[in-house]
Coordinates of C-alpha atoms in Angstrom, one line a residue:
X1 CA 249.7 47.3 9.7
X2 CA 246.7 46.6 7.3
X3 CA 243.3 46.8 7.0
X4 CA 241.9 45.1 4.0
X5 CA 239.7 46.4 1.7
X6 CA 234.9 45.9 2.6
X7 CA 233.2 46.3 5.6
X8 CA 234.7 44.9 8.5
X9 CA 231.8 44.6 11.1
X10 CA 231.5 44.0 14.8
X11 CA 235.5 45.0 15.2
X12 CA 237.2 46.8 17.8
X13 CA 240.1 47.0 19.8
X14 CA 242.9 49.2 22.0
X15 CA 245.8 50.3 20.4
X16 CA 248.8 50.8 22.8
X17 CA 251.8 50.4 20.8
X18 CA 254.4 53.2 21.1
X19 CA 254.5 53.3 17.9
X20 CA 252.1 52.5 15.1
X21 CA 251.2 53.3 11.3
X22 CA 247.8 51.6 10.4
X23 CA 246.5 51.9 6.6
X24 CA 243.3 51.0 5.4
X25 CA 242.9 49.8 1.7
X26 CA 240.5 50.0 -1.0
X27 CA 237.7 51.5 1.0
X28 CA 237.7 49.7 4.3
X29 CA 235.0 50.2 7.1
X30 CA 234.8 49.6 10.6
X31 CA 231.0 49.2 10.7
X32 CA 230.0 48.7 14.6
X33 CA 226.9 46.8 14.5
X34 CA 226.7 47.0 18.5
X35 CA 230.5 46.1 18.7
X36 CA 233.0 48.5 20.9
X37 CA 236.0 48.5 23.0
X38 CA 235.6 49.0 26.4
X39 CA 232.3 50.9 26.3
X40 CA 234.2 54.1 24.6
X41 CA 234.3 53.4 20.6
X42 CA 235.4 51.3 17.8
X43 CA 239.3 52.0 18.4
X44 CA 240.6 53.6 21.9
X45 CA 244.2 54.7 21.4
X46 CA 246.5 55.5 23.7
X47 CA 249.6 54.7 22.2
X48 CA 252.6 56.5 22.0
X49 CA 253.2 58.2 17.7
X50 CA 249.7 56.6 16.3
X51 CA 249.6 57.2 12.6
X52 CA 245.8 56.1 11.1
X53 CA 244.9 56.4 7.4
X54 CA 241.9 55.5 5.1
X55 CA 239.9 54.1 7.4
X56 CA 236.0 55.1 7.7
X57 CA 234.6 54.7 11.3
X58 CA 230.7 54.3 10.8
X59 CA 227.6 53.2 13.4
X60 CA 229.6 53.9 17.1
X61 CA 226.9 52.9 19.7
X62 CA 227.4 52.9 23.9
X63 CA 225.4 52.8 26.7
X64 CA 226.4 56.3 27.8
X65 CA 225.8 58.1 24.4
X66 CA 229.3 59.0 23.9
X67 CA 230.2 56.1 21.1
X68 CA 233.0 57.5 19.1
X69 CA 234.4 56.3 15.7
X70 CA 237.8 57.4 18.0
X71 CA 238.6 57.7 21.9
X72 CA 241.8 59.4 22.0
X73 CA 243.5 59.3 25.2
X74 CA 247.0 60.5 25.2
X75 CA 249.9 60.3 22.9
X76 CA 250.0 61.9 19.5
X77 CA 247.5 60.8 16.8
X78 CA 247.7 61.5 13.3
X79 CA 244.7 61.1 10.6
X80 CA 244.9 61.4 7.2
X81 CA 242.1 60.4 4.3
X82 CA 239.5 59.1 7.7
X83 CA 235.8 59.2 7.8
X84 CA 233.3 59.4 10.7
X85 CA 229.7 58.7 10.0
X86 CA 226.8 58.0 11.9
X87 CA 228.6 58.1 15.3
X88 CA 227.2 59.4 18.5
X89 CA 230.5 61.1 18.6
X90 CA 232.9 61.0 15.7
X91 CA 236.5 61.4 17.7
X92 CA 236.3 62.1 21.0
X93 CA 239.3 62.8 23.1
X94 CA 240.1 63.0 27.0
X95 CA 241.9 65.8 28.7
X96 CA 245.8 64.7 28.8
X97 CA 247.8 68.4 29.0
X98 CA 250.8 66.4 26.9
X99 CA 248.6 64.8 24.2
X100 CA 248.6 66.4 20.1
X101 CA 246.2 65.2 17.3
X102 CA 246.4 65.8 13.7
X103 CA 243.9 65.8 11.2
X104 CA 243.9 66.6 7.8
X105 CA 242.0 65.7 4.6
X106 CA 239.4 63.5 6.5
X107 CA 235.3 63.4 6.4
X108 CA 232.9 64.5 9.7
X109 CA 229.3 63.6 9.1
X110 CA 225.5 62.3 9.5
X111 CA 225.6 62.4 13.3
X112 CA 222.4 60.0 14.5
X113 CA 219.2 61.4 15.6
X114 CA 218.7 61.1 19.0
X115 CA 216.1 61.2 22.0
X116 CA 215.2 64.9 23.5
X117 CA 217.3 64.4 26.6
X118 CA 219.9 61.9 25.4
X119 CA 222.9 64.3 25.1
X120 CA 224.7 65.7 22.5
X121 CA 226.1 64.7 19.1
X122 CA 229.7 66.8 18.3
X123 CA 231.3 65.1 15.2
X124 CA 234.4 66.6 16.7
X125 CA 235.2 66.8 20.2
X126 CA 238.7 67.5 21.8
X127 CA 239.6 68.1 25.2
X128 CA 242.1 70.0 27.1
X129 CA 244.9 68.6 25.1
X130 CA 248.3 70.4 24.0
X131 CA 247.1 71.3 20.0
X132 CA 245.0 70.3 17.6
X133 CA 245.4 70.9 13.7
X134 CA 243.1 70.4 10.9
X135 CA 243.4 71.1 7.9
X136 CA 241.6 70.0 4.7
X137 CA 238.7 68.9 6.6
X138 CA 234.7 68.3 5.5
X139 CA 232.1 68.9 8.4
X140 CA 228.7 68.4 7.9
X141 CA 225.5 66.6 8.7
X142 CA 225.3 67.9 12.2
X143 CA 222.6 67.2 14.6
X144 CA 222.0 68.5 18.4
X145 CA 225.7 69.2 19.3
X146 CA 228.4 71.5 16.8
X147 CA 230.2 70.4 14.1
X148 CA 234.2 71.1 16.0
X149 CA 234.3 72.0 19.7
X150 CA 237.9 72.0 21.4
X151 CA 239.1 72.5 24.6
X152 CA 243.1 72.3 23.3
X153 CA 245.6 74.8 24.5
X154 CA 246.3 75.4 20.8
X155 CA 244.2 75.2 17.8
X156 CA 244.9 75.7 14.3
X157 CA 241.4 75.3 11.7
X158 CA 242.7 75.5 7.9
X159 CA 241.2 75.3 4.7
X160 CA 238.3 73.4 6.1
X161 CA 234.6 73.1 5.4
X162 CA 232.4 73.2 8.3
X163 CA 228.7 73.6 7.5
X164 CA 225.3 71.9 6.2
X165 CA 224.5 74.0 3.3
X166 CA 223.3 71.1 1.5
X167 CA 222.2 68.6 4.3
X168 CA 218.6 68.2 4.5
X169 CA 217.3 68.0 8.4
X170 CA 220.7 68.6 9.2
X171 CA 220.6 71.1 12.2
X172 CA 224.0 71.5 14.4
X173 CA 224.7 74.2 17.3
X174 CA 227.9 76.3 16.8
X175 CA 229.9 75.1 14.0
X176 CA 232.5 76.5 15.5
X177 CA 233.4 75.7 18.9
X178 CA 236.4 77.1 21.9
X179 CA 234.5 76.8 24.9
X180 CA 237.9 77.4 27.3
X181 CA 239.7 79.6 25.0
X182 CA 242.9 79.2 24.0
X183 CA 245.1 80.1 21.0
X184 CA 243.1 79.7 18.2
X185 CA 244.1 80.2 14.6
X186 CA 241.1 80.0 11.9
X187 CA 242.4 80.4 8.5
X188 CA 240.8 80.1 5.2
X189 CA 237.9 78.0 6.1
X190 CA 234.5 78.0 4.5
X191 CA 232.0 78.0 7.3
X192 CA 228.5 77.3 7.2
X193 CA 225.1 77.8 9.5
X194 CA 221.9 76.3 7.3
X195 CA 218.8 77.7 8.2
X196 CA 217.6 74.6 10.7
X197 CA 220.5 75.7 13.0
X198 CA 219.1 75.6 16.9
X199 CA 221.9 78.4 17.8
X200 CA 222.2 81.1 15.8
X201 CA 225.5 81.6 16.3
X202 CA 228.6 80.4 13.9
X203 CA 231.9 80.6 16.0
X204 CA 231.9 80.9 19.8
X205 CA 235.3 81.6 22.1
X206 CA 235.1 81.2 25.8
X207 CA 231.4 80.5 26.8
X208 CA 232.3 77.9 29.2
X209 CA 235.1 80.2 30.8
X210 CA 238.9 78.9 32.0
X211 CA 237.8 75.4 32.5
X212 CA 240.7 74.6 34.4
X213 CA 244.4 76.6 34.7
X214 CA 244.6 79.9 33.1
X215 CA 245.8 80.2 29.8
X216 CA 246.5 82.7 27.2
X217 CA 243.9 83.4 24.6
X218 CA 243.8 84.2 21.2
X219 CA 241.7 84.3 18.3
X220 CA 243.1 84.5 14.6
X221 CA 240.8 84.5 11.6
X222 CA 242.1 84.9 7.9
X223 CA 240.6 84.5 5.0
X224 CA 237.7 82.8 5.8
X225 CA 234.1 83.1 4.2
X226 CA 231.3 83.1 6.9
X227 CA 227.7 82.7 5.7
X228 CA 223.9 82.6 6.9
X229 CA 222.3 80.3 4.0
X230 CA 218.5 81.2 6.2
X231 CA 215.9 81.1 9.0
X232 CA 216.4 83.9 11.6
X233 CA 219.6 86.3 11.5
X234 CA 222.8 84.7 13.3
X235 CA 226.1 85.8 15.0
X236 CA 229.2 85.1 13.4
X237 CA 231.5 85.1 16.0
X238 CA 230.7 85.5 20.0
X239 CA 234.0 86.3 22.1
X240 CA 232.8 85.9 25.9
X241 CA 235.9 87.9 27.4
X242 CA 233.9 88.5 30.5
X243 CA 234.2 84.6 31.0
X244 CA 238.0 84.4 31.0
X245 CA 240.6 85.3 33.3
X246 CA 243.0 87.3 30.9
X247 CA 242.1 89.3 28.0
X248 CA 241.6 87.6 24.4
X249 CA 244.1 89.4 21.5
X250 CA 242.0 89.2 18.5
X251 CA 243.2 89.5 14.7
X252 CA 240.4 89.2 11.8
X253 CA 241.5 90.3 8.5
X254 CA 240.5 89.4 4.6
X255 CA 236.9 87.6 5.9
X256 CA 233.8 87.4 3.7
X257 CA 230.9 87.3 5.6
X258 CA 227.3 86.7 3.6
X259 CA 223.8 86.5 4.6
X260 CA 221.9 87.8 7.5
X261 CA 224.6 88.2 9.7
X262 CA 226.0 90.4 13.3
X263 CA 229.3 91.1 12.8
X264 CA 230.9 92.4 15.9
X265 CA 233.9 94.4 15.9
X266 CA 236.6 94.1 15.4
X267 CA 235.6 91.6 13.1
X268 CA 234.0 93.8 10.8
X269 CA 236.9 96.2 10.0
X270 CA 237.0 97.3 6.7
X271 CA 240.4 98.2 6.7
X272 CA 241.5 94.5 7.7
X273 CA 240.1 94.1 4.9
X274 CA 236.7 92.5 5.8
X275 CA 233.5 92.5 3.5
X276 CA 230.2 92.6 4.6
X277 CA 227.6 91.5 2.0

């Protein structure tokens, strides 16, 4: 199926086919302009294999502050060349144990400004899901809520930007988010706290604790480059083990880590070959 090239505004719907390959051409946009499907976003899916590509999702607005550019609700969703812009939430998923989303090479950014009070704005937010994957990724424009928090049994970050470096007013929490854990592998991402960062740290694991059935945790990160581009001195990665049931094996080898920065152990061993500078 295809989406024509322009702005197509006022469009939503539910897709529930089993299975579904939907291509957008020549720069097409799914501008809200108050329009969503049953008050959740512009597309719900919960299909069976959902395949989605070039499509920008831009303007998600609903009465309970969660708009999404996506609701994924179960099945398996792939991405590939998507944007999300100016959303209240950019994807948003429930918390189906059998469901698996895929993103690669697609755009997270300008969440809205909102009221003090009105909730948060993640650009990415996955629930307790089997796995997510990223990979080739841009975060950035973050207000109020972090730039990637998930929930998912499994999680694999790659060769991803996540950061407002060069977004003025732009001011999200963690970029980094695993707030039950989980098996986590972070590989050679850039990530990115600017100096009008709220929350001072970068990467969190475990702050909300189990969250549900225990699971084992891990945390993986590999040649990534960690930085503090300003205001006060930040945290690069927070591991609350005292939150979780069973005890999180940690690997962190070949990292940069720049600016004013805490780096815990063992995230700072030089023999792993990580750099402090």
């Amino acid at each position: 199926m295809e989406l024509l090239g322009g702005v197509h505004r006022a469009q939503a719907g539910v897709i529930e086919q089993a299975r579904l390959l939907l291509q957008g051409r020549d720069g097409a946009v799914l501008q809200a302009d108050g329009a969503h499907a049953e008050g959740k976003a512009l597309l719900v899916v919960r299909g069976g294999a959902v395949r989605i590509e070039g499509l920008t999702f831009r303007g998600a607005r609903v009465p309970d502050g969660n708009g999404a550019g996506i609701r994924f609700e179960r099945g398996r969703l792939a991405l590939r060349g998507c944007s999300f812009l100016d959303n209240q939430m950019g994807l948003l998923s429930s918390n189906d144990a059998g469901a698996e989303l895929d993103i690669e090479a697609c755009r997270f950014g300008d969440a809205p400004v909102v009221p003090a009070g009105a909730g948060l704005t993640h650009l990415l937010y996955v629930g307790r899901i089997a796995r997510l994957r990223v990979a080739r990724c841009r975060f950035h424009g973050g207000r109020h809520g972090h730039l990637l928090k998930s929930r998912a049994a499994v999680n694999e970050v790659l060769a991803s930007w996540l950061g407002d470096a060069a977004e003025g007013g732009a001011a999200a929490s963690y970029e980094l988010e695993f707030p039950n854990g989980g098996q986590a592998l972070v590989q050679g991402n850039v990530i990115v706290q600017g100096a009008a960062s709220p929350n001072r740290v970068l990467l969190a694991f475990g702050a909300e604790g189990e969250g549900g059935a225990p699971r084992p945790h891990r945390l993986q990160l590999h040649g990534n480059s960690v930085a503090n581009l300003g205001g006060a001195p930040g945290i690069a990665v927070r591991v609350h083990d005292d939150r979780l049931a069973s005890a999180v094996a940690i690997e962190a080898r070949d990292n940069l880590f720049l600016g004013a920065l805490r780096v815990p152990a063992p995230f700072d061993a030089a023999a792993a070959g990580n750099v402090l500078a």
